mmCIF file of C-alpha atoms and ligand atoms in Angstrom:
data_model
loop_
_atom_site.group_PDB
_atom_site.id
_atom_site.type_symbol
_atom_site.label_atom_id
_atom_site.label_comp_id
_atom_site.label_asym_id
_atom_site.label_seq_id
_atom_site.Cartn_x
_atom_site.Cartn_y
_atom_site.Cartn_z
ATOM 1 C CA MET A 1 67.995 210.991 -11.293
ATOM 2 C CA THR A 2 66.523 213.140 -14.110
ATOM 3 C CA GLU A 3 65.570 216.652 -13.382
ATOM 4 C CA PHE A 4 62.170 217.334 -11.707
ATOM 5 C CA ILE A 5 59.405 218.419 -13.992
ATOM 6 C CA PRO A 6 57.221 220.836 -12.027
ATOM 7 C CA PRO A 7 53.441 220.965 -12.588
ATOM 8 C CA ALA A 8 53.494 224.784 -13.014
ATOM 9 C CA LYS A 9 56.281 227.474 -13.654
ATOM 10 C CA PRO A 10 55.539 231.084 -13.446
ATOM 11 C CA LEU A 11 57.665 232.979 -16.063
ATOM 12 C CA ILE A 12 59.156 236.321 -14.874
ATOM 13 C CA GLY A 13 61.596 237.910 -17.113
ATOM 14 C CA ASP A 14 63.999 240.988 -17.307
ATOM 15 C CA GLU A 15 61.200 242.991 -18.672
ATOM 16 C CA GLU A 16 59.008 242.488 -15.576
ATOM 17 C CA ARG A 17 61.970 243.399 -13.386
ATOM 18 C CA ALA A 18 62.564 246.500 -15.300
ATOM 19 C CA ALA A 19 58.811 247.577 -15.140
ATOM 20 C CA VAL A 20 58.797 247.118 -11.371
ATOM 21 C CA ASP A 21 62.009 249.014 -11.061
ATOM 22 C CA ARG A 22 60.465 251.809 -13.112
ATOM 23 C CA VAL A 23 57.405 252.016 -10.691
ATOM 24 C CA LEU A 24 59.551 251.827 -7.628
ATOM 25 C CA ARG A 25 61.761 254.618 -8.835
ATOM 26 C CA SER A 26 58.812 256.824 -9.627
ATOM 27 C CA GLY A 27 57.803 256.780 -5.844
ATOM 28 C CA MET A 28 54.087 256.217 -6.753
ATOM 29 C CA LEU A 29 53.494 252.663 -5.678
ATOM 30 C CA ALA A 30 49.643 252.546 -5.142
ATOM 31 C CA GLN A 31 46.794 252.282 -7.661
ATOM 32 C CA GLY A 32 47.699 255.054 -10.553
ATOM 33 C CA PRO A 33 48.416 255.313 -14.124
ATOM 34 C CA GLU A 34 49.828 251.752 -14.486
ATOM 35 C CA VAL A 35 46.555 250.279 -13.126
ATOM 36 C CA LYS A 36 44.594 252.297 -15.584
ATOM 37 C CA ALA A 37 46.631 251.499 -18.577
ATOM 38 C CA PHE A 38 46.561 247.706 -17.377
ATOM 39 C CA GLU A 39 42.868 247.801 -17.332
ATOM 40 C CA GLU A 40 42.642 249.222 -20.984
ATOM 41 C CA GLU A 41 45.312 246.997 -22.436
ATOM 42 C CA PHE A 42 43.782 243.839 -20.877
ATOM 43 C CA SER A 43 40.367 244.534 -22.369
ATOM 44 C CA ALA A 44 41.937 245.341 -25.855
ATOM 45 C CA HIS A 45 44.328 242.214 -25.777
ATOM 46 C CA PHE A 46 41.477 239.781 -25.257
ATOM 47 C CA GLY A 47 39.154 241.436 -27.580
ATOM 48 C CA LEU A 48 36.468 241.833 -24.684
ATOM 49 C CA GLY A 49 34.948 245.017 -25.969
ATOM 50 C CA ARG A 50 34.057 245.934 -22.328
ATOM 51 C CA ALA A 51 35.625 247.944 -19.517
ATOM 52 C CA CYS A 52 37.919 246.273 -17.140
ATOM 53 C CA VAL A 53 38.390 246.819 -13.451
ATOM 54 C CA ALA A 54 41.661 245.709 -11.795
ATOM 55 C CA VAL A 55 41.754 244.451 -8.212
ATOM 56 C CA ASN A 56 44.140 242.855 -5.686
ATOM 57 C CA SER A 57 42.988 239.221 -6.369
ATOM 58 C CA GLY A 58 40.589 237.205 -8.370
ATOM 59 C CA THR A 59 38.641 236.343 -5.218
ATOM 60 C CA SER A 60 38.061 240.027 -4.460
ATOM 61 C CA GLY A 61 36.941 240.416 -8.061
ATOM 62 C CA GLN A 62 34.469 237.997 -7.641
ATOM 63 C CA HIS A 63 33.410 239.470 -4.355
ATOM 64 C CA LEU A 64 33.042 243.014 -5.659
ATOM 65 C CA GLY A 65 31.598 241.786 -8.895
ATOM 66 C CA LEU A 66 28.705 240.030 -6.980
ATOM 67 C CA LEU A 67 28.191 243.088 -4.598
ATOM 68 C CA SER A 68 28.165 245.379 -7.701
ATOM 69 C CA SER A 69 25.579 243.123 -9.272
ATOM 70 C CA GLY A 70 23.385 243.580 -6.277
ATOM 71 C CA VAL A 71 23.726 240.023 -4.981
ATOM 72 C CA LYS A 72 22.708 240.078 -1.305
ATOM 73 C CA ALA A 73 21.758 238.038 1.871
ATOM 74 C CA GLY A 74 18.790 235.632 1.031
ATOM 75 C CA ASP A 75 19.732 235.270 -2.580
ATOM 76 C CA GLU A 76 20.904 232.020 -4.188
ATOM 77 C CA VAL A 77 23.655 231.769 -6.759
ATOM 78 C CA ILE A 78 24.256 228.474 -8.753
ATOM 79 C CA VAL A 79 27.932 227.376 -8.728
ATOM 80 C CA PRO A 80 29.813 224.310 -9.590
ATOM 81 C CA SER A 81 31.184 222.365 -6.669
ATOM 82 C CA PHE A 82 34.003 220.924 -8.539
ATOM 83 C CA THR A 83 36.199 224.232 -8.565
ATOM 84 C CA PHE A 84 38.430 226.110 -6.363
ATOM 85 C CA ALA A 85 36.737 227.255 -3.076
ATOM 86 C CA ALA A 86 36.941 230.925 -4.014
ATOM 87 C CA THR A 87 33.879 230.489 -6.359
ATOM 88 C CA ALA A 88 31.677 229.583 -3.435
ATOM 89 C CA ASN A 89 33.405 231.691 -0.994
ATOM 90 C CA SER A 90 32.827 234.841 -2.953
ATOM 91 C CA VAL A 91 29.055 234.086 -2.983
ATOM 92 C CA ALA A 92 28.991 233.249 0.755
ATOM 93 C CA LEU A 93 30.917 236.494 1.551
ATOM 94 C CA THR A 94 27.950 238.552 0.159
ATOM 95 C CA GLY A 95 25.472 236.755 2.554
ATOM 96 C CA ALA A 96 23.927 234.903 -0.410
ATOM 97 C CA THR A 97 23.910 231.133 -0.559
ATOM 98 C CA PRO A 98 25.894 229.174 -2.956
ATOM 99 C CA ILE A 99 23.847 226.457 -4.589
ATOM 100 C CA PHE A 100 25.894 223.572 -5.821
ATOM 101 C CA ALA A 101 25.073 221.962 -9.126
ATOM 102 C CA ASP A 102 26.612 219.110 -11.016
ATOM 103 C CA ILE A 103 29.121 219.291 -14.060
ATOM 104 C CA ASP A 104 29.111 217.566 -17.314
ATOM 105 C CA ALA A 105 31.442 214.737 -17.988
ATOM 106 C CA ASP A 106 32.643 216.118 -21.246
ATOM 107 C CA ASP A 107 34.203 219.537 -20.192
ATOM 108 C CA PHE A 108 34.280 219.448 -16.316
ATOM 109 C CA CYS A 109 32.127 222.557 -16.278
ATOM 110 C CA LEU A 110 28.664 223.385 -15.118
ATOM 111 C CA SER A 111 25.843 221.308 -16.643
ATOM 112 C CA PRO A 112 23.086 223.290 -18.261
ATOM 113 C CA GLU A 113 20.450 220.837 -17.340
ATOM 114 C CA ALA A 114 21.679 220.962 -13.705
ATOM 115 C CA ILE A 115 21.508 224.640 -13.555
ATOM 116 C CA GLU A 116 18.039 224.685 -14.838
ATOM 117 C CA ALA A 117 17.064 221.972 -12.192
ATOM 118 C CA SER A 118 18.552 224.312 -9.395
ATOM 119 C CA ILE A 119 16.618 227.452 -9.974
ATOM 120 C CA THR A 120 14.298 228.487 -7.447
ATOM 121 C CA GLU A 121 12.396 231.873 -6.722
ATOM 122 C CA ARG A 122 15.462 233.014 -4.768
ATOM 123 C CA THR A 123 17.990 232.275 -7.645
ATOM 124 C CA VAL A 124 19.549 235.532 -8.710
ATOM 125 C CA GLY A 125 22.354 234.266 -10.711
ATOM 126 C CA VAL A 126 24.849 231.317 -11.864
ATOM 127 C CA MET A 127 28.337 231.383 -11.958
ATOM 128 C CA PRO A 128 29.763 229.072 -14.424
ATOM 129 C CA VAL A 129 33.663 228.242 -14.095
ATOM 130 C CA HIS A 130 35.614 228.033 -17.461
ATOM 131 C CA LEU A 131 37.537 225.247 -15.575
ATOM 132 C CA TYR A 132 41.313 224.464 -16.800
ATOM 133 C CA GLY A 133 40.760 227.122 -19.442
ATOM 134 C CA HIS A 134 38.034 225.312 -21.344
ATOM 135 C CA PRO A 135 34.861 227.489 -21.802
ATOM 136 C CA ALA A 136 31.703 226.488 -20.008
ATOM 137 C CA LYS A 137 28.556 225.974 -22.294
ATOM 138 C CA MET A 138 27.995 229.668 -22.467
ATOM 139 C CA ASP A 139 25.485 229.608 -25.282
ATOM 140 C CA ARG A 140 23.236 227.401 -23.540
ATOM 141 C CA ILE A 141 23.736 229.079 -20.161
ATOM 142 C CA MET A 142 22.971 232.406 -21.469
ATOM 143 C CA ALA A 143 19.812 231.190 -22.907
ATOM 144 C CA ILE A 144 18.716 229.599 -19.719
ATOM 145 C CA ALA A 145 19.587 232.799 -17.738
ATOM 146 C CA GLU A 146 17.592 234.892 -20.108
ATOM 147 C CA LYS A 147 14.551 232.495 -19.799
ATOM 148 C CA HIS A 148 14.577 232.601 -16.207
ATOM 149 C CA GLY A 149 15.689 236.377 -15.636
ATOM 150 C CA ILE A 150 18.710 235.522 -13.853
ATOM 151 C CA GLN A 151 22.254 236.942 -14.342
ATOM 152 C CA VAL A 152 25.374 235.221 -15.315
ATOM 153 C CA PHE A 153 28.717 235.794 -13.620
ATOM 154 C CA GLU A 154 31.786 234.231 -15.202
ATOM 155 C CA ASP A 155 34.665 232.711 -13.217
ATOM 156 C CA ALA A 156 37.386 233.066 -15.789
ATOM 157 C CA ALA A 157 40.107 232.720 -13.350
ATOM 158 C CA GLN A 158 41.863 230.015 -15.455
ATOM 159 C CA ALA A 159 40.702 231.057 -18.810
ATOM 160 C CA HIS A 160 42.575 234.030 -20.300
ATOM 161 C CA GLY A 161 42.079 233.944 -23.953
ATOM 162 C CA ALA A 162 39.589 231.104 -24.097
ATOM 163 C CA LYS A 163 36.775 231.408 -26.484
ATOM 164 C CA LEU A 164 33.417 229.831 -27.510
ATOM 165 C CA GLY A 165 32.235 230.274 -30.935
ATOM 166 C CA GLY A 166 34.753 233.058 -31.373
ATOM 167 C CA THR A 167 33.523 235.012 -28.445
ATOM 168 C CA PRO A 168 36.114 235.365 -25.754
ATOM 169 C CA VAL A 169 35.260 234.338 -22.168
ATOM 170 C CA GLY A 170 34.655 237.482 -20.191
ATOM 171 C CA ALA A 171 32.357 238.922 -22.752
ATOM 172 C CA PHE A 172 29.288 237.024 -21.908
ATOM 173 C CA GLY A 173 28.125 237.541 -18.273
ATOM 174 C CA THR A 174 27.220 240.595 -16.192
ATOM 175 C CA PHE A 175 30.853 240.474 -15.031
ATOM 176 C CA ALA A 176 33.780 238.013 -15.478
ATOM 177 C CA MET A 177 36.783 237.553 -13.135
ATOM 178 C CA PHE A 178 40.240 236.562 -14.421
ATOM 179 C CA SER A 179 42.775 235.760 -11.717
ATOM 180 C CA LEU A 180 46.353 236.958 -11.891
ATOM 181 C CA TYR A 181 47.896 234.546 -9.440
ATOM 182 C CA PRO A 182 51.329 233.393 -10.370
ATOM 183 C CA THR A 183 50.435 229.833 -11.347
ATOM 184 C CA LYS A 184 47.583 231.169 -13.713
ATOM 185 C CA ASN A 185 48.140 231.671 -17.534
ATOM 186 C CA MET A 186 49.554 235.182 -16.854
ATOM 187 C CA THR A 187 50.232 236.966 -13.495
ATOM 188 C CA SER A 188 50.744 240.193 -11.720
ATOM 189 C CA GLY A 189 52.091 238.679 -8.627
ATOM 190 C CA GLU A 190 48.708 238.753 -7.058
ATOM 191 C CA GLY A 191 45.802 240.365 -8.868
ATOM 192 C CA GLY A 192 42.432 240.112 -10.562
ATOM 193 C CA MET A 193 40.873 241.560 -13.498
ATOM 194 C CA VAL A 194 37.177 242.035 -13.817
ATOM 195 C CA SER A 195 35.383 242.691 -17.216
ATOM 196 C CA VAL A 196 31.984 244.337 -16.622
ATOM 197 C CA ALA A 197 28.970 244.452 -18.980
ATOM 198 C CA ASN A 198 27.910 247.989 -18.378
ATOM 199 C CA ALA A 199 28.762 251.325 -16.873
ATOM 200 C CA GLU A 200 26.729 250.998 -13.741
ATOM 201 C CA ILE A 201 28.340 247.640 -12.695
ATOM 202 C CA GLU A 202 31.750 249.347 -13.610
ATOM 203 C CA ARG A 203 30.965 252.352 -11.320
ATOM 204 C CA ASN A 204 29.976 250.059 -8.315
ATOM 205 C CA MET A 205 33.242 247.972 -8.887
ATOM 206 C CA ARG A 206 35.371 251.168 -8.730
ATOM 207 C CA LEU A 207 33.384 252.282 -5.588
ATOM 208 C CA TYR A 208 33.539 249.045 -3.590
ATOM 209 C CA ARG A 209 37.289 248.659 -4.533
ATOM 210 C CA ASN A 210 38.023 251.993 -2.961
ATOM 211 C CA GLN A 211 36.179 252.295 0.300
ATOM 212 C CA GLY A 212 32.934 253.394 -1.469
ATOM 213 C CA MET A 213 34.762 256.728 -2.646
ATOM 214 C CA GLU A 214 34.780 258.232 -6.148
ATOM 215 C CA LYS A 215 35.517 261.580 -4.811
ATOM 216 C CA GLN A 216 37.985 261.494 -1.839
ATOM 217 C CA TYR A 217 36.181 261.630 1.606
ATOM 218 C CA HIS A 218 32.833 261.642 0.151
ATOM 219 C CA ASN A 219 31.980 257.911 0.558
ATOM 220 C CA GLU A 220 28.953 256.757 -0.984
ATOM 221 C CA VAL A 221 28.642 253.223 0.161
ATOM 222 C CA VAL A 222 30.364 250.758 2.387
ATOM 223 C CA GLY A 223 33.427 249.587 0.631
ATOM 224 C CA LEU A 224 36.813 247.635 0.819
ATOM 225 C CA ASN A 225 40.229 248.371 -0.066
ATOM 226 C CA ASN A 226 40.745 245.864 -2.822
ATOM 227 C CA ARG A 227 42.908 248.132 -5.018
ATOM 228 C CA MET A 228 45.771 246.666 -7.259
ATOM 229 C CA THR A 229 48.951 248.468 -6.778
ATOM 230 C CA ASP A 230 51.036 249.952 -9.822
ATOM 231 C CA ILE A 231 53.855 247.705 -9.042
ATOM 232 C CA HIS A 232 51.500 244.651 -9.759
ATOM 233 C CA ALA A 233 49.954 246.376 -12.754
ATOM 234 C CA ALA A 234 53.318 246.962 -14.197
ATOM 235 C CA ILE A 235 54.111 243.254 -14.039
ATOM 236 C CA GLY A 236 50.722 242.315 -15.580
ATOM 237 C CA ARG A 237 51.183 244.835 -18.572
ATOM 238 C CA VAL A 238 54.515 243.198 -19.500
ATOM 239 C CA GLN A 239 52.815 239.589 -19.052
ATOM 240 C CA LEU A 240 50.163 240.733 -21.531
ATOM 241 C CA THR A 241 52.657 241.048 -24.292
ATOM 242 C CA LYS A 242 53.829 237.344 -23.621
ATOM 243 C CA VAL A 243 50.565 235.514 -22.752
ATOM 244 C CA GLY A 244 49.457 235.084 -26.516
ATOM 245 C CA GLY A 245 52.843 233.127 -27.111
ATOM 246 C CA TRP A 246 52.441 231.112 -23.958
ATOM 247 C CA THR A 247 48.914 230.034 -24.737
ATOM 248 C CA ALA A 248 50.105 228.713 -28.186
ATOM 249 C CA GLN A 249 52.825 226.923 -26.577
ATOM 250 C CA ARG A 250 50.451 225.422 -23.898
ATOM 251 C CA GLN A 251 48.075 224.409 -26.821
ATOM 252 C CA GLN A 252 50.949 222.723 -28.678
ATOM 253 C CA ASN A 253 52.073 220.883 -25.622
ATOM 254 C CA ALA A 254 48.608 219.647 -25.203
ATOM 255 C CA ALA A 255 48.228 218.541 -28.632
ATOM 256 C CA PHE A 256 51.553 216.456 -28.224
ATOM 257 C CA LEU A 257 50.261 214.933 -24.972
ATOM 258 C CA SER A 258 46.784 214.149 -26.517
ATOM 259 C CA ALA A 259 48.174 212.572 -29.598
ATOM 260 C CA ASN A 260 50.489 210.134 -27.685
ATOM 261 C CA LEU A 261 48.949 209.401 -24.232
ATOM 262 C CA GLU A 262 47.454 205.943 -23.739
ATOM 263 C CA GLY A 263 45.614 204.199 -20.896
ATOM 264 C CA VAL A 264 44.079 207.597 -19.604
ATOM 265 C CA THR A 265 41.143 209.714 -20.949
ATOM 266 C CA VAL A 266 42.607 212.916 -22.384
ATOM 267 C CA PRO A 267 40.821 216.287 -22.072
ATOM 268 C CA PRO A 268 38.122 216.763 -24.687
ATOM 269 C CA VAL A 269 37.457 219.914 -26.452
ATOM 270 C CA ALA A 270 34.019 220.876 -27.418
ATOM 271 C CA PRO A 271 33.163 222.015 -31.077
ATOM 272 C CA GLY A 272 33.760 225.722 -31.363
ATOM 273 C CA ALA A 273 35.697 225.782 -28.051
ATOM 274 C CA GLU A 274 39.225 227.348 -27.911
ATOM 275 C CA HIS A 275 40.860 225.713 -24.800
ATOM 276 C CA VAL A 276 43.836 227.515 -23.311
ATOM 277 C CA TYR A 277 44.935 224.535 -21.119
ATOM 278 C CA HIS A 278 45.443 226.378 -17.809
ATOM 279 C CA GLN A 279 45.583 222.711 -16.810
ATOM 280 C CA TYR A 280 45.889 219.624 -18.876
ATOM 281 C CA THR A 281 43.637 217.333 -17.028
ATOM 282 C CA VAL A 282 43.197 213.622 -17.848
ATOM 283 C CA ARG A 283 41.002 210.996 -16.079
ATOM 284 C CA VAL A 284 42.466 208.050 -14.463
ATOM 285 C CA ALA A 285 39.881 205.449 -14.156
ATOM 286 C CA SER A 286 41.446 203.366 -11.409
ATOM 287 C CA ASP A 287 43.986 204.390 -8.741
ATOM 288 C CA ARG A 288 44.683 207.988 -9.874
ATOM 289 C CA ASP A 289 46.455 208.657 -6.496
ATOM 290 C CA GLY A 290 48.758 205.545 -7.167
ATOM 291 C CA LEU A 291 49.706 207.050 -10.556
ATOM 292 C CA ALA A 292 50.417 210.480 -9.288
ATOM 293 C CA ALA A 293 52.607 208.965 -6.522
ATOM 294 C CA ALA A 294 54.507 206.863 -8.968
ATOM 295 C CA LEU A 295 55.075 209.720 -11.420
ATOM 296 C CA ARG A 296 56.549 211.781 -8.527
ATOM 297 C CA GLU A 297 58.640 208.909 -7.041
ATOM 298 C CA GLU A 298 59.734 206.747 -9.974
ATOM 299 C CA TYR A 299 59.812 209.446 -12.742
ATOM 300 C CA ASN A 300 60.347 212.709 -10.926
ATOM 301 C CA ILE A 301 57.420 214.395 -12.619
ATOM 302 C CA GLY A 302 55.009 216.663 -10.746
ATOM 303 C CA SER A 303 51.272 216.549 -11.271
ATOM 304 C CA GLY A 304 48.324 218.163 -9.725
ATOM 305 C CA MET A 305 44.704 217.190 -8.412
ATOM 306 C CA PHE A 306 42.305 220.094 -9.041
ATOM 307 C CA TYR A 307 40.181 219.437 -7.105
ATOM 308 C CA PRO A 308 40.163 216.380 -4.762
ATOM 309 C CA VAL A 309 37.452 217.516 -2.467
ATOM 310 C CA PRO A 310 34.266 219.024 -3.995
ATOM 311 C CA ASN A 311 33.183 222.297 -2.476
ATOM 312 C CA HIS A 312 29.926 220.980 -1.186
ATOM 313 C CA ARG A 313 31.791 218.683 1.068
ATOM 314 C CA LEU A 314 34.172 221.446 2.324
ATOM 315 C CA ALA A 315 33.773 222.455 6.109
ATOM 316 C CA PRO A 316 32.246 225.852 5.663
ATOM 317 C CA PHE A 317 29.562 224.377 3.291
ATOM 318 C CA GLN A 318 28.493 220.846 4.060
ATOM 319 C CA VAL A 319 25.587 220.421 1.889
ATOM 320 C CA ASP A 320 23.858 216.922 1.189
ATOM 321 C CA VAL A 321 23.403 217.106 -2.509
ATOM 322 C CA ASP A 322 24.100 214.218 -5.002
ATOM 323 C CA LEU A 323 26.571 215.424 -7.615
ATOM 324 C CA PRO A 324 27.672 212.050 -9.391
ATOM 325 C CA GLU A 325 29.829 213.697 -11.967
ATOM 326 C CA THR A 326 31.359 215.915 -9.562
ATOM 327 C CA GLU A 327 32.376 213.151 -7.324
ATOM 328 C CA ARG A 328 33.702 211.041 -10.280
ATOM 329 C CA ALA A 329 35.925 213.902 -11.419
ATOM 330 C CA ALA A 330 37.329 214.590 -8.051
ATOM 331 C CA ARG A 331 38.326 210.885 -7.902
ATOM 332 C CA GLU A 332 39.660 210.709 -11.437
ATOM 333 C CA CYS A 333 41.279 213.905 -12.458
ATOM 334 C CA LEU A 334 44.964 214.398 -12.600
ATOM 335 C CA SER A 335 46.536 217.340 -14.204
ATOM 336 C CA LEU A 336 49.788 216.804 -16.036
ATOM 337 C CA PRO A 337 52.343 219.488 -16.644
ATOM 338 C CA VAL A 338 51.520 221.573 -19.760
ATOM 339 C CA HIS A 339 53.190 224.924 -19.032
ATOM 340 C CA PRO A 340 55.163 226.737 -21.721
ATOM 341 C CA SER A 341 58.719 226.082 -20.409
ATOM 342 C CA LEU A 342 58.375 222.301 -20.961
ATOM 343 C CA SER A 343 60.802 221.038 -23.503
ATOM 344 C CA GLN A 344 60.091 218.253 -26.287
ATOM 345 C CA GLY A 345 62.246 215.977 -24.095
ATOM 346 C CA ASP A 346 60.084 216.864 -20.854
ATOM 347 C CA LEU A 347 56.827 216.252 -22.996
ATOM 348 C CA GLU A 348 58.264 212.756 -24.128
ATOM 349 C CA ARG A 349 59.402 211.807 -20.631
ATOM 350 C CA ILE A 350 55.708 212.647 -19.459
ATOM 351 C CA VAL A 351 54.242 210.522 -22.224
ATOM 352 C CA GLU A 352 56.528 207.557 -21.591
ATOM 353 C CA ALA A 353 55.924 207.580 -17.784
ATOM 354 C CA VAL A 354 52.291 208.011 -17.960
ATOM 355 C CA ASN A 355 51.907 205.239 -20.623
ATOM 356 C CA ALA A 356 54.047 202.770 -18.621
ATOM 357 C CA LEU A 357 52.250 203.479 -15.425
ATOM 358 C CA ALA A 358 48.895 203.214 -17.033
ATOM 359 C CA LYS A 359 49.859 199.974 -18.593
ATOM 360 C CA ALA A 360 51.237 198.465 -15.580
ATOM 361 C CA GLY A 361 48.121 199.349 -13.690
ATOM 362 C CA ALA A 362 45.703 197.863 -16.206
HETATM 363 C C1 PLP B 401 42.651 231.037 -8.832
HETATM 364 C C2 PLP B 401 41.153 230.871 -8.772
HETATM 365 C C3 PLP B 401 40.272 231.738 -8.269
HETATM 366 C C4 PLP B 401 40.729 232.734 -7.278
HETATM 367 O O1 PLP B 401 41.713 233.745 -7.718
HETATM 368 P P1 PLP B 401 42.805 234.246 -6.775
HETATM 369 O O2 PLP B 401 43.409 235.328 -7.641
HETATM 370 O O3 PLP B 401 43.669 233.314 -6.403
HETATM 371 O O4 PLP B 401 41.987 235.012 -5.753
HETATM 372 C C5 PLP B 401 38.831 231.699 -8.192
HETATM 373 N N1 PLP B 401 38.372 230.622 -9.019
HETATM 374 C C6 PLP B 401 39.187 229.716 -9.588
HETATM 375 C C7 PLP B 401 38.415 228.652 -10.529
HETATM 376 C C8 PLP B 401 40.488 229.730 -9.717
HETATM 377 O O5 PLP B 401 41.140 228.779 -10.250
#
């Protein structure tokens, strides 16, 4: 049988290994100069024009970002249900209530109309997710937030380098979280980077990250240990030098797939949006699960479903809301390999397999 095409493939090279070795040899492993340099280089690389704070995971970044923005028990934060559970988890961990709103069919991201319809007197913020690497409708979402006096918290876990109207994601909200988990567009092993809108949120982030201390043993608030290590930061710094090339490759791979796939709905890109294709997600109108199984069994091609169970139906949340576009996306979504290590032959195999299966199923 032909070689397996994995749905994702983290790329770690000699440069990352050398950087880790350099930190290990220094004997200083915990948060230090590598983390500080990574924070500055990350902000500069993506043109964020804001300070960044590194933490040990994307989820802790969201959690600390919400705490730093004053979100607390009794508050409501509007989130999509069609996302990874970390989005709603981070809200719930502050004691606030995640309010699930529907997505738009055209970009899989929060619907501005649904956001506006979900605002109550308890709403303090909205957390759009730039799902799959496509920017949410930030121009409209920022306007709604301003009109209603609520904050915007960006979940940019999957969207390093994505832009809307030339503005990078991560430069819109009170804060934005980028995940550095191995399957994301770049990695530090585990880790998260949070861009912050102002000095107050930045200081709060740094306090919460480190047990509430700026000055050692003079704790100011109740905090956590969510620090990034210098080992992880060293990996992330090397990845920053490579992520631009990888993104361009993802975009080329996506262009080939979109030009050649038949029988499935290819991912749309909104006018003015730069999509960085963390995932290349098609819609399969009938029998998505059958198509995915046949891809694996007959063609040795991996794929993914992000996400088959909407968050409002997960055990910890269980809310009775009607989210038709969320339900449809959960049923139809199928992410095909788009990662930068695919060869032209791999891309052709994916197209042939999907087109044959979609035709047979039709
Ligand atoms: C990966 C991811 C997160 C969480 O990031 P971690 O680094 O895994 O904690 C949050 N939201 C979305 C949409 C993600 O894809």
